CSV table of C-alpha atoms in Angstrom, one decimal:
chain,number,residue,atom,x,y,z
A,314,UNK,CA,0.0,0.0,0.0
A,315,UNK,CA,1.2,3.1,-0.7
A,316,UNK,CA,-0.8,5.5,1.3
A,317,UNK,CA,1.1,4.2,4.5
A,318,UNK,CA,4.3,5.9,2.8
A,319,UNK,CA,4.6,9.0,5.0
A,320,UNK,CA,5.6,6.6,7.7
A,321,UNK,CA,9.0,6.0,6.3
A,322,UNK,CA,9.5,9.6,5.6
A,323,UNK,CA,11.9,10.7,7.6
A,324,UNK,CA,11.3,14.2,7.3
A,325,UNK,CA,7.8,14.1,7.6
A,326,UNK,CA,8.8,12.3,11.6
A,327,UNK,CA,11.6,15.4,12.1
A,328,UNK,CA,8.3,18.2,11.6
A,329,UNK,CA,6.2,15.9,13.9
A,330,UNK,CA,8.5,16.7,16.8
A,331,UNK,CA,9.2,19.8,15.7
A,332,UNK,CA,5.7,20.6,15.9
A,333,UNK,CA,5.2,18.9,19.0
A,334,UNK,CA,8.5,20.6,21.2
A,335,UNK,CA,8.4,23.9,19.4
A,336,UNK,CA,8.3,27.1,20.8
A,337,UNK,CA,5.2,27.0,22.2
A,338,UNK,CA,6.1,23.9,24.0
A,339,UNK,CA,8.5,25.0,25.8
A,340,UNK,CA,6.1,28.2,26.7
A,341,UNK,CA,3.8,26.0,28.4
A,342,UNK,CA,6.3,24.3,30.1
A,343,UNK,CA,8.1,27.4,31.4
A,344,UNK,CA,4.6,28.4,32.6
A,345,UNK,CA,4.1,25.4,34.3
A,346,UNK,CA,7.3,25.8,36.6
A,347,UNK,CA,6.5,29.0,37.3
A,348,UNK,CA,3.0,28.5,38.5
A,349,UNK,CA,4.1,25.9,40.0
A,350,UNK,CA,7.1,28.0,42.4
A,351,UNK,CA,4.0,30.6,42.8
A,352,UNK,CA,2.2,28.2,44.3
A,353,UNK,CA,4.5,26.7,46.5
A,354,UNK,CA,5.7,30.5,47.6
A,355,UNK,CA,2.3,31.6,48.2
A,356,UNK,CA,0.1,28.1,49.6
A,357,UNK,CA,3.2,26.2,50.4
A,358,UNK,CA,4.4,22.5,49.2
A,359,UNK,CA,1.4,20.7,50.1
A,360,UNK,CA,-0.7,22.5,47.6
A,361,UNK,CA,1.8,21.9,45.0
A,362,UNK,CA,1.8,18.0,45.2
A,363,UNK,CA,-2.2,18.2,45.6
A,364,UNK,CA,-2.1,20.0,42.6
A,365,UNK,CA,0.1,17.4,40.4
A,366,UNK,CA,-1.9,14.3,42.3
A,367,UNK,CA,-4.8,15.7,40.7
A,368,UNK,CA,-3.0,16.6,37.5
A,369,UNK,CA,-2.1,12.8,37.2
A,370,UNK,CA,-5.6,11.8,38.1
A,371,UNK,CA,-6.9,14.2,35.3
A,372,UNK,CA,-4.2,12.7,33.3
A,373,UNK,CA,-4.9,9.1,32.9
A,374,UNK,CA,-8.9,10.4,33.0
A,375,UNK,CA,-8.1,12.2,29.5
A,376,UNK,CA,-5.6,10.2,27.6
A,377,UNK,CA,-8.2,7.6,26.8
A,378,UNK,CA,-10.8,9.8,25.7
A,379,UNK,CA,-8.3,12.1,23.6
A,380,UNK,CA,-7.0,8.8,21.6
A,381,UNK,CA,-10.4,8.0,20.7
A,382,UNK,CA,-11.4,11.3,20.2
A,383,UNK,CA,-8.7,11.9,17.8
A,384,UNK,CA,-9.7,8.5,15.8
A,385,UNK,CA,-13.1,9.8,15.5
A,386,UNK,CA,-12.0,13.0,14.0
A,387,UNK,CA,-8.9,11.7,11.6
A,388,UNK,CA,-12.0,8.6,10.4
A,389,UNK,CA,-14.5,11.7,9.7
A,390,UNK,CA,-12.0,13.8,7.7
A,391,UNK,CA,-11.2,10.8,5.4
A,392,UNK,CA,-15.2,10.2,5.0
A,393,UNK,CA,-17.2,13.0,5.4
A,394,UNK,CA,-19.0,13.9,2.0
A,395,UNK,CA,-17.4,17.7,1.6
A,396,UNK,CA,-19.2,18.6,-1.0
A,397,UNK,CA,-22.4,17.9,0.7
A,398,UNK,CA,-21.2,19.7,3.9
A,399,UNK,CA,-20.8,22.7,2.4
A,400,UNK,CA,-24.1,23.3,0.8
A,401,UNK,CA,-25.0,22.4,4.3
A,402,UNK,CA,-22.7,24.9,6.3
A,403,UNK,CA,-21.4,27.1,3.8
A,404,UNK,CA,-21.1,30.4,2.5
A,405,UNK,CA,-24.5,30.1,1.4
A,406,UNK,CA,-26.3,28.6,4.2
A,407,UNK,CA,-27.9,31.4,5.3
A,408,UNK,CA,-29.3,31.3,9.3
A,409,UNK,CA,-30.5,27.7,8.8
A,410,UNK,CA,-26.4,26.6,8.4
A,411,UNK,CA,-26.4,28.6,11.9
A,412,UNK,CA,-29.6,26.4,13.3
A,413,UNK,CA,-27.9,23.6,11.5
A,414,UNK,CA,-23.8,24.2,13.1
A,415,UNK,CA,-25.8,24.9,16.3
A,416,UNK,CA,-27.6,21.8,16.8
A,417,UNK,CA,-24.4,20.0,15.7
A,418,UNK,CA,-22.3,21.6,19.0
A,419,UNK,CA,-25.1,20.4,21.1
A,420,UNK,CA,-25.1,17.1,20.3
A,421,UNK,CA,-21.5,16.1,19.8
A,422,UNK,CA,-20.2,14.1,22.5
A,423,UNK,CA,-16.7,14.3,24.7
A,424,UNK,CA,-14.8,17.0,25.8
A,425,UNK,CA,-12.8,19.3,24.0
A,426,UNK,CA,-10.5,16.6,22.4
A,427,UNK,CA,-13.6,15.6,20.1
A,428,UNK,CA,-14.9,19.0,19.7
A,429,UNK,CA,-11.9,20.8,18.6
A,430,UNK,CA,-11.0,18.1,16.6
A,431,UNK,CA,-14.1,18.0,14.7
A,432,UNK,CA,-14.2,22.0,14.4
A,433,UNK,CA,-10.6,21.9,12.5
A,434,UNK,CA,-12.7,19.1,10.2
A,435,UNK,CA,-15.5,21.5,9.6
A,436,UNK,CA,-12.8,24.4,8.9
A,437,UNK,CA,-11.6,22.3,6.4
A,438,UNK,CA,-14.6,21.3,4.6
A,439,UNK,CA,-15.7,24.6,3.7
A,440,UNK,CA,-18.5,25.7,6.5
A,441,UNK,CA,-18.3,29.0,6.4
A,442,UNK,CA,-16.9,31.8,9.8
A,443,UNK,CA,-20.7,32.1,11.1
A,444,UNK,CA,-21.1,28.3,11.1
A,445,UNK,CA,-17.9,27.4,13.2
A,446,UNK,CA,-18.5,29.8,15.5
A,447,UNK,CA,-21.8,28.9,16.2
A,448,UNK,CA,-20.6,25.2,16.5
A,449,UNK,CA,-18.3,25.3,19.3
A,450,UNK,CA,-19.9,28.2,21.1
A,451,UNK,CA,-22.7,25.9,21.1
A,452,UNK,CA,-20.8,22.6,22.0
A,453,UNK,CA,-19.5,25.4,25.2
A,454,UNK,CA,-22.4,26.5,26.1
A,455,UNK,CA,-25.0,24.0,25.4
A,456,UNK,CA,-23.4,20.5,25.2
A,457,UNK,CA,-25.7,18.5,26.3
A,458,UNK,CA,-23.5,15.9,27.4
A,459,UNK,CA,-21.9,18.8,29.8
A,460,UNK,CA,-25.3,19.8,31.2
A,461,UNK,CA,-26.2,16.2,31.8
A,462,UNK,CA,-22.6,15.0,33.6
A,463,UNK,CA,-21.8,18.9,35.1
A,464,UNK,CA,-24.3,21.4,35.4
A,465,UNK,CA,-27.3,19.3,36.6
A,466,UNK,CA,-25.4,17.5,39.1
A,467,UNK,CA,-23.4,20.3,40.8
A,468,UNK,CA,-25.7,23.0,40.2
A,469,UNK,CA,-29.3,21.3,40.1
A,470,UNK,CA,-32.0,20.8,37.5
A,471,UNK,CA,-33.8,24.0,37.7
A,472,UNK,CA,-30.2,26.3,37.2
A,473,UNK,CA,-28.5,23.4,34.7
A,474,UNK,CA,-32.2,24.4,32.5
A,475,UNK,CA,-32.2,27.8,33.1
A,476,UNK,CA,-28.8,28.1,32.1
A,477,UNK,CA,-29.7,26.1,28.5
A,478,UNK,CA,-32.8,28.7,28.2
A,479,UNK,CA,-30.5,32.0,28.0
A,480,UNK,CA,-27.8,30.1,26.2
A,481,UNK,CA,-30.2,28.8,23.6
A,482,UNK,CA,-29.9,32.0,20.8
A,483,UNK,CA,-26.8,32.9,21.7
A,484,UNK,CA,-24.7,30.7,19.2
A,485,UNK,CA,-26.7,32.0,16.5
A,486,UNK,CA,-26.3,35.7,17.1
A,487,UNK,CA,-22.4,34.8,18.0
A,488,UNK,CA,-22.4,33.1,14.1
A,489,UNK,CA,-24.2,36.1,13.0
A,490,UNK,CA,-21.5,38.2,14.4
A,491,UNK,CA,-19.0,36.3,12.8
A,492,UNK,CA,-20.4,36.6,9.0
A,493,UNK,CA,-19.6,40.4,9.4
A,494,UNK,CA,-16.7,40.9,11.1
A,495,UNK,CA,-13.8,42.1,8.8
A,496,UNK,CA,-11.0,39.7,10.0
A,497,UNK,CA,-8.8,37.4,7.7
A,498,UNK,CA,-9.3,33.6,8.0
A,499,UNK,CA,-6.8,31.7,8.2
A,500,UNK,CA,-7.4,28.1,9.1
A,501,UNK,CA,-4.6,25.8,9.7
A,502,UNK,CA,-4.9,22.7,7.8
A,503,UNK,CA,-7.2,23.9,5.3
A,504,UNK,CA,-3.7,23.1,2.5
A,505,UNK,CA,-2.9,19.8,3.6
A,506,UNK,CA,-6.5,18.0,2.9
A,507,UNK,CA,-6.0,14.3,1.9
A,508,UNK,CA,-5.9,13.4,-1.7
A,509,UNK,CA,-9.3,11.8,-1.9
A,510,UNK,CA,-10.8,13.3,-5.5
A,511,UNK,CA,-14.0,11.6,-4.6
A,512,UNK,CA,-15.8,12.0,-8.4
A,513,UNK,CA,-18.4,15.0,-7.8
A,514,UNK,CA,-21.2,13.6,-9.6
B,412,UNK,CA,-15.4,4.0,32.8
B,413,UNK,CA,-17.2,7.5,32.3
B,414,UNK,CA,-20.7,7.6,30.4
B,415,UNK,CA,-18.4,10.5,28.0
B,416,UNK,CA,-15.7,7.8,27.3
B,417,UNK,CA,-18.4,5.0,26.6
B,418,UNK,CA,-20.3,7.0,23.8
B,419,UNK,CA,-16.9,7.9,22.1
B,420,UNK,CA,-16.0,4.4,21.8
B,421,UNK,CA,-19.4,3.3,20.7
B,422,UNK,CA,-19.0,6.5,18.2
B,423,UNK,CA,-16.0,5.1,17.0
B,424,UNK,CA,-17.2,1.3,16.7
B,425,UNK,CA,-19.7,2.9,14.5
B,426,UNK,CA,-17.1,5.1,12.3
B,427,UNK,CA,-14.9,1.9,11.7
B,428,UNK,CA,-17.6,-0.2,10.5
B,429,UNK,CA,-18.9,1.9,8.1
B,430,UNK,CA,-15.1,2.8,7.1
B,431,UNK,CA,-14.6,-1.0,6.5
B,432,UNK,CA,-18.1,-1.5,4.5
B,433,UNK,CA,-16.8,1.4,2.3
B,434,UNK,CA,-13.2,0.1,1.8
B,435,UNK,CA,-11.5,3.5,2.6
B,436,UNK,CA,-8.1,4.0,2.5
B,437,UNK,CA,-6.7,4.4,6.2
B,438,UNK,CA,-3.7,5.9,5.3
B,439,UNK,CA,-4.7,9.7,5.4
B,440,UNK,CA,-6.7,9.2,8.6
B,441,UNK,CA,-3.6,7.5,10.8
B,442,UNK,CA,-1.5,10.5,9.2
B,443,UNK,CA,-3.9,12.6,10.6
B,444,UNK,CA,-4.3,11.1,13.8
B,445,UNK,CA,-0.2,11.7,14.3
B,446,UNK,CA,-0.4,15.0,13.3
B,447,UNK,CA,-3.1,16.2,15.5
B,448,UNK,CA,-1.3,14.1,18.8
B,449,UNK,CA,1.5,15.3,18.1
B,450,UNK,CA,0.5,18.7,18.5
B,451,UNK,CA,-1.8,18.3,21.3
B,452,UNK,CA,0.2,15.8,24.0
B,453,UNK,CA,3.3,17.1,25.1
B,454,UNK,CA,1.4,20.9,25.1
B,455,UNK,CA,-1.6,19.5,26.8
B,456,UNK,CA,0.7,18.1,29.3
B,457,UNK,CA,2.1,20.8,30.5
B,458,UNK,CA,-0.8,23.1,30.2
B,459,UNK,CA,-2.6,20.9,32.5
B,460,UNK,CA,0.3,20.9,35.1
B,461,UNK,CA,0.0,25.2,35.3
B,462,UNK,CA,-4.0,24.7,35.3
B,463,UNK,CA,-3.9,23.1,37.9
B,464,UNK,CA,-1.7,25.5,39.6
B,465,UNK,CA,-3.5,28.6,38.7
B,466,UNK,CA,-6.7,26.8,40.1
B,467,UNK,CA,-4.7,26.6,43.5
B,468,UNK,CA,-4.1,30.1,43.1
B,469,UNK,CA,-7.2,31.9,42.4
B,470,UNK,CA,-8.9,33.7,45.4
B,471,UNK,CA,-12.0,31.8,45.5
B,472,UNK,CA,-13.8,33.7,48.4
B,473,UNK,CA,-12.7,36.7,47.3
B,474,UNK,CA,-14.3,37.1,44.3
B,475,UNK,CA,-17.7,35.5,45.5
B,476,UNK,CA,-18.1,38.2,47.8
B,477,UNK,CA,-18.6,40.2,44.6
B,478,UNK,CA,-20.7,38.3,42.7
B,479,UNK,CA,-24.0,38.9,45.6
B,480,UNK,CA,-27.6,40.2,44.4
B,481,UNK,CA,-26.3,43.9,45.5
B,482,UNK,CA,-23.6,44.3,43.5
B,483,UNK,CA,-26.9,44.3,40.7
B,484,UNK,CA,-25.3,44.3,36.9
B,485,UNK,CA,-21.6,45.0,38.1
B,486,UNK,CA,-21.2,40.9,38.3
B,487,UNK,CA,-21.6,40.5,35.2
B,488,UNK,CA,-18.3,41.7,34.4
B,489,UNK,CA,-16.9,40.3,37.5
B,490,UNK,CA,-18.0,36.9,36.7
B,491,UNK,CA,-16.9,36.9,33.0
B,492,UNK,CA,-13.7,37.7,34.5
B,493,UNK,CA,-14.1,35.2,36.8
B,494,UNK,CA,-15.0,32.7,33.9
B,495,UNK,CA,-11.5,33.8,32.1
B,496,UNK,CA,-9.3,33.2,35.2
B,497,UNK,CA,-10.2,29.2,35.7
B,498,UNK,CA,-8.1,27.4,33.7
B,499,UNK,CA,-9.4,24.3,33.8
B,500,UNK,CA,-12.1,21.9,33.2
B,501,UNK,CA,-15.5,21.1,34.7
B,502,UNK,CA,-14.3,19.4,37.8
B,503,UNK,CA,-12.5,22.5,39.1
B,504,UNK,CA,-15.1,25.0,37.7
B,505,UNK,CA,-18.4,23.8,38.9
B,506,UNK,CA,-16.6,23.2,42.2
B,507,UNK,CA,-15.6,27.0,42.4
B,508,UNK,CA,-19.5,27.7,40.7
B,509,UNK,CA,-20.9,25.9,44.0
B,510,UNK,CA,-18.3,28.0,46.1
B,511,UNK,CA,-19.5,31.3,44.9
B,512,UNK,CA,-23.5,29.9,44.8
B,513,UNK,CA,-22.7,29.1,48.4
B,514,UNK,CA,-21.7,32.4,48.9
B,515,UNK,CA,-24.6,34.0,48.2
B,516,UNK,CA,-24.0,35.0,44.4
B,517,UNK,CA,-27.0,35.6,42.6
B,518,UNK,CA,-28.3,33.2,39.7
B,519,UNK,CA,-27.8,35.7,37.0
B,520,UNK,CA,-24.0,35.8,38.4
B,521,UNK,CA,-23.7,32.3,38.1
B,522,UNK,CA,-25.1,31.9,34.4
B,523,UNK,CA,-23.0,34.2,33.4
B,524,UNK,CA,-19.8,32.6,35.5
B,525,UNK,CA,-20.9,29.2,33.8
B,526,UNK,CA,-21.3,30.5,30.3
B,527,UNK,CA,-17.9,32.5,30.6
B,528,UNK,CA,-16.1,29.7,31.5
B,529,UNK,CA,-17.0,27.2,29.0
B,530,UNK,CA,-16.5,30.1,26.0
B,531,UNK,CA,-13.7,31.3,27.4
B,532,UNK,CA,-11.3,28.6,29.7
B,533,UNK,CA,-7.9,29.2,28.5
B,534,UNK,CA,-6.8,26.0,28.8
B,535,UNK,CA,-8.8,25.1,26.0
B,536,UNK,CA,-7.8,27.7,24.1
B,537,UNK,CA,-4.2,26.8,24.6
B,538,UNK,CA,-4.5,23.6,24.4
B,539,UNK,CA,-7.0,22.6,21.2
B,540,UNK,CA,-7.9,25.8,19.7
B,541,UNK,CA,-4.5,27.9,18.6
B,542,UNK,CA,-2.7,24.2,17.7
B,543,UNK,CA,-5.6,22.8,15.8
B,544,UNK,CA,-7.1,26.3,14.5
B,545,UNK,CA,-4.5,28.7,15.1
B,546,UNK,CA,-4.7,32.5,15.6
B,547,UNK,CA,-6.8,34.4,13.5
B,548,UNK,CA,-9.7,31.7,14.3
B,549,UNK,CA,-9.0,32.3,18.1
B,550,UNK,CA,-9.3,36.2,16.9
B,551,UNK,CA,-12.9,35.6,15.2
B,552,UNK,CA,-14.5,33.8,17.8
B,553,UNK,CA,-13.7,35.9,20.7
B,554,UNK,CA,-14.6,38.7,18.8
B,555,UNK,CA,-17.8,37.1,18.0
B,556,UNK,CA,-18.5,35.5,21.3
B,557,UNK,CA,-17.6,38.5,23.9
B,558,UNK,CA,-21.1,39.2,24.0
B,559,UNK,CA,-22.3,35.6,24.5
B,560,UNK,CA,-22.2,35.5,28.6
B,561,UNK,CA,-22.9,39.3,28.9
B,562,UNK,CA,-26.4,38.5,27.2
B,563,UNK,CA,-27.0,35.0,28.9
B,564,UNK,CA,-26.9,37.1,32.3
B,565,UNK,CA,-29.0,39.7,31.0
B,566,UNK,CA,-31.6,37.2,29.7
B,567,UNK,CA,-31.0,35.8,33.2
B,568,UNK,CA,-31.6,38.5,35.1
B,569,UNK,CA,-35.2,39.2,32.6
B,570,UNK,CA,-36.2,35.9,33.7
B,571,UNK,CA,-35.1,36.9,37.6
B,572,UNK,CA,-37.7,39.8,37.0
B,573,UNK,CA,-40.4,37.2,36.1
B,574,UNK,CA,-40.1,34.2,38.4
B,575,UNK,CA,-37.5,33.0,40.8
B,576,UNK,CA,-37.2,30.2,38.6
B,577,UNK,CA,-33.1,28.5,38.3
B,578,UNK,CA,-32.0,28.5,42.1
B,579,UNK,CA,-28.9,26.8,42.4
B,580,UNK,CA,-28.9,23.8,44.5
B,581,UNK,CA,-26.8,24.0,47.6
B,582,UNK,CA,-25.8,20.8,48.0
B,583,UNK,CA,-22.3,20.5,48.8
């Protein structure tokens, strides 16, 4: 096969990990230690190794659900029907690509792994500013999966669907917001699409 | 194992039949896959670590104090702020949410705490959003979304006006 080919590339391994310890990388890290002396300065040690005990614990609670997460996303960028997609959350889509993009956020499943995953997907499918927008500041504010597991739980019933009531227009007029403002898109993956010329019949 | 982790599995189950049924190439997809791990792990991993300390960090108490029925619309602001500050995911931000409900912040306060966190926690941001996205996305939807928890406390605080309906519980 030779769409496994990549994997012997040698380069294409060297801008992995330059991608993954770049710059940035080395931000967060510096960030890290610094929060992390803050914290023992100001709360003293014992609230430093709380915080990394529950770092790990967060840890090993995320890994598995960004692995999958990330599956679901790379199998949906391989299959999803773009041409279809767009008509459905383009340019052209009007408020009903809005509705559409917003219903979408509420309904997808995980955390942010799956969400932000899908969005760069979307991004590179051709829905349009409005649309994306709307979809994760639906998937924020109205995930139903969030309400369910966080919001009911901690904060009750009544609240968790009072909270949903507000929230409800507020990815639309946030999409709406996003059609006009003047601000140059520039998506990151948009180039590097997979070469699938699925026949557009 | 969580009920979150369960559907994404059953999600995927469902993805991989359908890929297999179609005969797709799965090339593309595990280039994909390393691409996008690559640049979320080792970031995630250290973002996580300062989350967690900057949840240690933030003055809990403090901050509820403002967030009362008197302080009337000025916490809205406070609790966008608020929202901006916790970098970290639900666990740590509905436990501070029941902190400040405790407290005696008003329901409109806490909508708009609750909707300002999940727009705006900067650990996502961080983490998913300028690595898978980049910049001038993050740009856009800030821009776009500023307005989101403003307006989901004044819509909360109409409803306030109405019926006392969307007290928090105070179980903790």
């Amino acid at each position: 096969m030779t769409s496994f080919d990549f994997l012997q590339s040698a380069e294409w391994w060297k801008g992995i990990l330059s991608n993954a310890f770049g710059n940035s990388f080395w931000g967060f890290a510096a960030a890290a230690f610094g929060f992390g002396l803050l914290c023992w300065a100001i709360k003293g040690p014992d609230f430093v190794s709380d915080a990394l005990f529950e770092d790990l614990q967060l840890l090993v609670d995320l890994m598995p659900r960004v692995f999958v997460a990330l599956s679901i996303a790379a199998l949906i960028w391989v299959m999803m029907p773009r041409e279809r997609m767009a008509a459905l959350v383009g340019k052209d889509s009007g408020v009903r690509g809005l509705v559409v993009a917003t219903l979408a956020g509420a309904v997808t499943p995980g955390g942010p792994s799956s969400a932000y995953a899908l969005l760069a997907v979307l991004a590179g499918s051709g829905a349009d500013r409005g649309a994306l927008v709307a979809y994760i500041t639906a998937w924020a504010t109205l995930g139903l999966q969030r309400i369910l597991i966080w919001d009911v739980p901690f904060m009750g019933a009544e609240f968790a669907l009072l909270r949903f009531a507000v929230c409800l227009p507020l990815p639309i007029i946030a999409g709406l917001i996003a059609r006009r403002l003047p601000i140059h898109l520039h998506i990151k993956d948009t180039e590097d699409r997979p070469a699938r010329t699925k026949a557009s019949t | 194992m969580s009920a979150g982790l369960l559907t994404l599995l059953l999600l995927l189950a469902a993805l991989l039949t359908l890929a297999i049924q179609q005969r797709q190439d799965f090339g593309p997809a595990v280039r994909r896959f390393i691409e996008q791990f690559g640049m979320l792990v080792p970031r995630m991993l250290c973002a996580l670590v300062a989350a967690g300390f900057i949840a240690k960090l933030i003055p809990q108490e403090a901050i509820a104090r403002l967030l009362g029925a008197e302080a009337g619309l000025l916490a809205l602001p406070v609790a966008v702020a608020a929202g901006l500050i916790v970098p970290a995911g639900p666990v740590i931000a509905f436990a501070i949410a029941a902190v400040f409900a405790k407290s005696g912040a008003s329901v409109p306060a806490l909508v708009t705490f609750v909707t300002a966190w999940s727009i705006f926690a900067a650990h996502r941001i961080l983490i998913y959003e300028l690595p898978l996205l980049g910049p001038s996305f993050l740009r856009l939807r800030l821009l776009s979304a500023t307005a989101v928890p403003f307006l989901a406390g004044l819509l909360a605080i109409l409803v306030g006006l109405l019926s006392s309906f969307g007290q928090p519980l105070l179980t903790q």
